[in-house]
CSV table of C-alpha atoms in Angstrom, one decimal:
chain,number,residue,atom,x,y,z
Z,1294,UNK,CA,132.4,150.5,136.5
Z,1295,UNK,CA,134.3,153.6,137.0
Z,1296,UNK,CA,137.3,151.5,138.6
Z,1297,UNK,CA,137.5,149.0,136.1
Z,1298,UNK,CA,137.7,151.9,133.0
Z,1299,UNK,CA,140.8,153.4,135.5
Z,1300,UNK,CA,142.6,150.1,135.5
Z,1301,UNK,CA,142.5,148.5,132.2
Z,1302,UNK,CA,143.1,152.3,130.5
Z,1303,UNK,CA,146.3,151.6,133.1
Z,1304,UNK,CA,147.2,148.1,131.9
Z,1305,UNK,CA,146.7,149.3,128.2
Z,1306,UNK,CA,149.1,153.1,128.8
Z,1307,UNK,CA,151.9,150.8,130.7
Z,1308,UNK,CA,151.8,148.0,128.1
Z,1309,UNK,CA,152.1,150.8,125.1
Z,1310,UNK,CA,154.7,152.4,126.5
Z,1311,UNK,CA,156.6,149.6,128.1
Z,1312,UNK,CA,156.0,146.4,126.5
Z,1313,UNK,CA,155.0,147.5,123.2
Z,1314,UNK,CA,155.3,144.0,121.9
Z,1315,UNK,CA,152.9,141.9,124.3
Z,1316,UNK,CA,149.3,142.7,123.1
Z,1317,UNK,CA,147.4,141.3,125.7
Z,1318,UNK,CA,148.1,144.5,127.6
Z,1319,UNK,CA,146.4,146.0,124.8
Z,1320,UNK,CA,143.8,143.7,124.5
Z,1321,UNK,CA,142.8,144.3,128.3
Z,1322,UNK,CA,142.8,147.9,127.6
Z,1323,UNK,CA,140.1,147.7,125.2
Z,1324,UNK,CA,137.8,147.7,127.6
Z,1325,UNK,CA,137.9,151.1,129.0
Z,1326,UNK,CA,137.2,153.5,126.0
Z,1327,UNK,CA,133.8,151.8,126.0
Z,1328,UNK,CA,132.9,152.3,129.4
Z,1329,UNK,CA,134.5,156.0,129.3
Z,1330,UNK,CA,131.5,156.6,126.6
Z,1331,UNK,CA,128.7,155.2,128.2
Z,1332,UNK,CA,129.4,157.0,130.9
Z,1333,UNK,CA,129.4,160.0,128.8
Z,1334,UNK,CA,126.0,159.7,127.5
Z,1335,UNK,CA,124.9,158.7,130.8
Z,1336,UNK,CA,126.7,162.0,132.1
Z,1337,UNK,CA,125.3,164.0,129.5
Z,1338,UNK,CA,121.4,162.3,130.2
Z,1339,UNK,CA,121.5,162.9,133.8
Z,1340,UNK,CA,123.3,166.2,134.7
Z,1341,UNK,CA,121.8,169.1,136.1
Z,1342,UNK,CA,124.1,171.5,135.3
Z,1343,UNK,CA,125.4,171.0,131.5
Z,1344,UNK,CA,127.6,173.7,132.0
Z,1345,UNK,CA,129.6,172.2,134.8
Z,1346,UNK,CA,130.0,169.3,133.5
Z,1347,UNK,CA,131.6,170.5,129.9
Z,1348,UNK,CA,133.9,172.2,131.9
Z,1349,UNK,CA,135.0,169.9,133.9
Z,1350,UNK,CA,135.5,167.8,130.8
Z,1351,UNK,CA,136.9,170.7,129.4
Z,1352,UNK,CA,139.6,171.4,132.1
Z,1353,UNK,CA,140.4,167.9,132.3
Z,1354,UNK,CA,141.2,167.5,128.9
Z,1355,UNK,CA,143.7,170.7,129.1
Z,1356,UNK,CA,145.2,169.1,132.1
Z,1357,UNK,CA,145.8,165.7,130.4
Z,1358,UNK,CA,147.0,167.3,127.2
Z,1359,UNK,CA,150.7,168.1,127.6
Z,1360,UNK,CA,151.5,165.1,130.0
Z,1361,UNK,CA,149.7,163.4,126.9
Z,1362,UNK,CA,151.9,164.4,124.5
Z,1363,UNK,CA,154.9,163.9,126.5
Z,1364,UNK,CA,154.1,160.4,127.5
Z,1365,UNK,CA,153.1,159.1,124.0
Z,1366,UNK,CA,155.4,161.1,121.9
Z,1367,UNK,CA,152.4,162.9,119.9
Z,1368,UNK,CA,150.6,165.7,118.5
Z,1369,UNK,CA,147.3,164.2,118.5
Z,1370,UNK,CA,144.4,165.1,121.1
Z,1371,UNK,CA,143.8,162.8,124.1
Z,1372,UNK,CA,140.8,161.2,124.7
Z,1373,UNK,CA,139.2,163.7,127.1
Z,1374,UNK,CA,139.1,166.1,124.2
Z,1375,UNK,CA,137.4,163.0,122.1
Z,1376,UNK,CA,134.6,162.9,124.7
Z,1377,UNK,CA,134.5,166.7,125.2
Z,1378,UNK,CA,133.5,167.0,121.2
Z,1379,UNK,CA,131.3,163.5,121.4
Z,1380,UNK,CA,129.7,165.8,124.0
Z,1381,UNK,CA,129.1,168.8,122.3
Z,1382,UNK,CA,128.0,166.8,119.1
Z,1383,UNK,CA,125.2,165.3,121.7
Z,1384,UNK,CA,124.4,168.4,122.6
Z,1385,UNK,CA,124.1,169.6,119.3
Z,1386,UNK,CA,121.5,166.9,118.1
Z,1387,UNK,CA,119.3,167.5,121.2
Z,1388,UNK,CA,118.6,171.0,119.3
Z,1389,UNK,CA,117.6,169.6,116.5
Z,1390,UNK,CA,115.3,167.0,114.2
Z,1391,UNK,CA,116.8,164.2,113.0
Z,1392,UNK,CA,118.0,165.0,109.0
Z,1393,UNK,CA,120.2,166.0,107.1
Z,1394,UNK,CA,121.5,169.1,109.5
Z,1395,UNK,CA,122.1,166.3,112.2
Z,1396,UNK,CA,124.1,163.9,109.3
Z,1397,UNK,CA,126.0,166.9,108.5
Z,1398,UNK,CA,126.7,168.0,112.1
Z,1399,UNK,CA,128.0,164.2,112.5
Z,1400,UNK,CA,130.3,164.1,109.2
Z,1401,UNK,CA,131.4,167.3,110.0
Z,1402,UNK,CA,132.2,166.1,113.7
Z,1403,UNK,CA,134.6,163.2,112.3
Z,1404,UNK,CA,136.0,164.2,109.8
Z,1405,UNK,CA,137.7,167.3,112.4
Z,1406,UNK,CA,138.4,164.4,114.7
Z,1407,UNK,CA,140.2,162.6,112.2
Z,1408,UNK,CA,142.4,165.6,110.9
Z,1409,UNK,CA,143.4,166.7,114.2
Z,1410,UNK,CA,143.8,163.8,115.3
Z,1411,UNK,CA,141.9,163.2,117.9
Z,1412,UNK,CA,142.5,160.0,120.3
Z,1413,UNK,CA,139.9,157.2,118.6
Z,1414,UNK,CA,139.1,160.2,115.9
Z,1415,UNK,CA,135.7,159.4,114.6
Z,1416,UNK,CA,135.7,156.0,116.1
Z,1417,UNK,CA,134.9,157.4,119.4
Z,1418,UNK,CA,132.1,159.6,118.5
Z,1419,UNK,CA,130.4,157.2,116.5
Z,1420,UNK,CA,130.5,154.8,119.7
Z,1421,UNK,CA,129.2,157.3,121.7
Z,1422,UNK,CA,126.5,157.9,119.5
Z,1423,UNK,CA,125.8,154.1,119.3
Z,1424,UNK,CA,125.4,154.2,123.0
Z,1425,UNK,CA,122.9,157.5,122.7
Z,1426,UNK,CA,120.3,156.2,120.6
Z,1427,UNK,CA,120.4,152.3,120.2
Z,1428,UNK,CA,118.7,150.3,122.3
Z,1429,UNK,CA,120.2,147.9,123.9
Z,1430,UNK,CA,120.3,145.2,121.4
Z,1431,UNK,CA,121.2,147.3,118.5
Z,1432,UNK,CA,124.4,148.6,120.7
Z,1433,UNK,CA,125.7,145.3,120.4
Z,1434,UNK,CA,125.3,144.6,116.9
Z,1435,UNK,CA,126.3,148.5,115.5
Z,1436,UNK,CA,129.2,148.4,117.9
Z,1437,UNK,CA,130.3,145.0,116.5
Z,1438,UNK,CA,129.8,146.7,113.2
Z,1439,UNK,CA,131.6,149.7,114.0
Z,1440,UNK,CA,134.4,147.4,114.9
Z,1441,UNK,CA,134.5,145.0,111.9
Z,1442,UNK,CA,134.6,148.5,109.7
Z,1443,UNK,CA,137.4,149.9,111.5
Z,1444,UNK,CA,139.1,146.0,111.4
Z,1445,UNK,CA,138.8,146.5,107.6
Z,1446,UNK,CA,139.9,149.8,107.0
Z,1447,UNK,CA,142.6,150.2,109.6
Z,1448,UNK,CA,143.2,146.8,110.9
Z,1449,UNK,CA,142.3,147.5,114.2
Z,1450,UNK,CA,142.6,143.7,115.5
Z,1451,UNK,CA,142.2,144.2,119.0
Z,1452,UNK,CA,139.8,146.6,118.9
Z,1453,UNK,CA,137.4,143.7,119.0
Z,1454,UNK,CA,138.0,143.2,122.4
Z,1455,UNK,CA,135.7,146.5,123.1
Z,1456,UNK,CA,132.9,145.3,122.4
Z,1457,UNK,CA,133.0,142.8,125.8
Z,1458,UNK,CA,131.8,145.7,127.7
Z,1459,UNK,CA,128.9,147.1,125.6
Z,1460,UNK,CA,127.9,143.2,125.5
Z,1461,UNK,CA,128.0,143.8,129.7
Z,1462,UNK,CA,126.0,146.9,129.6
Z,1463,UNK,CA,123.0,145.5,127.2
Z,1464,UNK,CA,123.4,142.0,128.9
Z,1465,UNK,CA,124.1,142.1,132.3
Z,1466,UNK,CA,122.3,145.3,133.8
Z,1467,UNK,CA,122.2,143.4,137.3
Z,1468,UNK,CA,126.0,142.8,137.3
Z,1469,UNK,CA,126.4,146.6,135.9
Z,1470,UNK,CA,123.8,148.0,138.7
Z,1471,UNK,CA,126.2,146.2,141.4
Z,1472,UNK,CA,129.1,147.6,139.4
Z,1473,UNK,CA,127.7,151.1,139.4
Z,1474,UNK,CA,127.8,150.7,143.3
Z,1475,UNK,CA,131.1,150.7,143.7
Z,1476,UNK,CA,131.8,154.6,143.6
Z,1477,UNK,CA,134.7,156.3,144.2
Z,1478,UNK,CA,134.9,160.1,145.1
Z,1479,UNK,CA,134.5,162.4,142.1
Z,1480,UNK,CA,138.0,164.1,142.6
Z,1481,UNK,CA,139.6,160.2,142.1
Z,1482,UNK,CA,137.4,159.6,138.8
Z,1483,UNK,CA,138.0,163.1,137.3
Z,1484,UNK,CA,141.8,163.5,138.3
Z,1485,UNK,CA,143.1,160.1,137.2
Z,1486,UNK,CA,143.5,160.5,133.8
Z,1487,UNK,CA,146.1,163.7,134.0
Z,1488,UNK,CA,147.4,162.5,136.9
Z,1489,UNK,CA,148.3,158.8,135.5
Z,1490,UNK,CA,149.3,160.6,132.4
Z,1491,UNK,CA,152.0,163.0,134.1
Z,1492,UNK,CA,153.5,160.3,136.0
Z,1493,UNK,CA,153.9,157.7,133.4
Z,1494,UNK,CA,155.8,161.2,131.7
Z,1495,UNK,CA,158.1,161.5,134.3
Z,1496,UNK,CA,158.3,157.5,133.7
Z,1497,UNK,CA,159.2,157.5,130.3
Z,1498,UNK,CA,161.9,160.9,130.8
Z,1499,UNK,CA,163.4,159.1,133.9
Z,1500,UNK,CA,163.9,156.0,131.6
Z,1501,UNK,CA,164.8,157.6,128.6
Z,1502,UNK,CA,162.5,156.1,126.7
């Protein structure tokens, strides 16, 4: 699991920045955001130490942030920081009934992410809220939903694609158990995203790009 999210978020950062015009690059990489989330949740289920592990998504995301920004030419907040406030959010809700505080802790939530901008903006939390509470039916179908909205309002075409994965999760949980087996150390999962970042920087400044 973990090394297919590292090489498809690969295949979609190289064909962004240097084949902007072939989509199926993009269209490969739609399957990591997904798998990033549900690894949240499942991250945010299982820990021991909640702490730790919002620091560590913490420092990640201030690690990935300027190599970020020089690599995609942008102001906006990468994705760590997306699942470092779909995190907190999570957090958030555990402390309290479901109501109106909770709805208002959500809008709240995406409407920052969108103003930022955050990388996904609300899109992302909302998927990993999907993953928190629906079974695993209802993942597919409010994904898929969450997808057709975003299709309409923004035209996100390929975004489609991302729903393959949640369609692996609820459907497939031998093939995601063997998946899951396949482990790589912790320094490899948590480094890879500033240190893919900062050499596809040094990429794009070496080729002027």
């Amino acid at each position: 699991m973990q090394f297919i999210a590292m090489i498809t978020m690969l295949i979609d950062h190289v064909g962004l920045l240097f084949f902007p015009g072939e989509m199926l690059w993009r269209i490969i990489g739609r399957i990591a955001f997904p798998i990033y989330a549900y690894a949240l949740v499942q991250g945010h289920v299982y820990t021991s130490n909640y702490r730790k592990y919002i620091s560590r998504l913490f420092i990640i995301a201030v690690l990935s942030q300027i190599p970020y920004q020089l690599a995609f030419d942008t102001n906006g907040l990468n994705v760590v920081a997306t699942l470092f406030v779909s995190s907190l959010v999570l957090r958030l809700l555990d402390s309290v009934k479901p109501g109106i505080v909770s709805a208002l802790t959500i809008a709240a939530a995406c409407i920052i992410m969108e103003v930022l901008p955050f990388d996904y903006g609300a899109y992302g939390l909302l998927l990993v809220l999907i993953f928190k509470y629906a079974d695993k039916g209802g993942m597919v179908v409010m994904h898929l939903l969450l997808n057709l909205a975003y299709l309409l309002a923004y035209g996100w075409v390929i975004q489609l694609a991302s729903i393959v994965p949640t369609l692996v999760i609820a459907y497939g949980p031998g093939l995601w158990r063997r998946l899951e087996s396949w482990t790589l150390p912790r320094w490899v999962w948590r480094a890879f995203y500033p240190a893919h970042l900062a050499v596809l920087a040094v990429v794009v400044y070496i080729l002027g790009i």
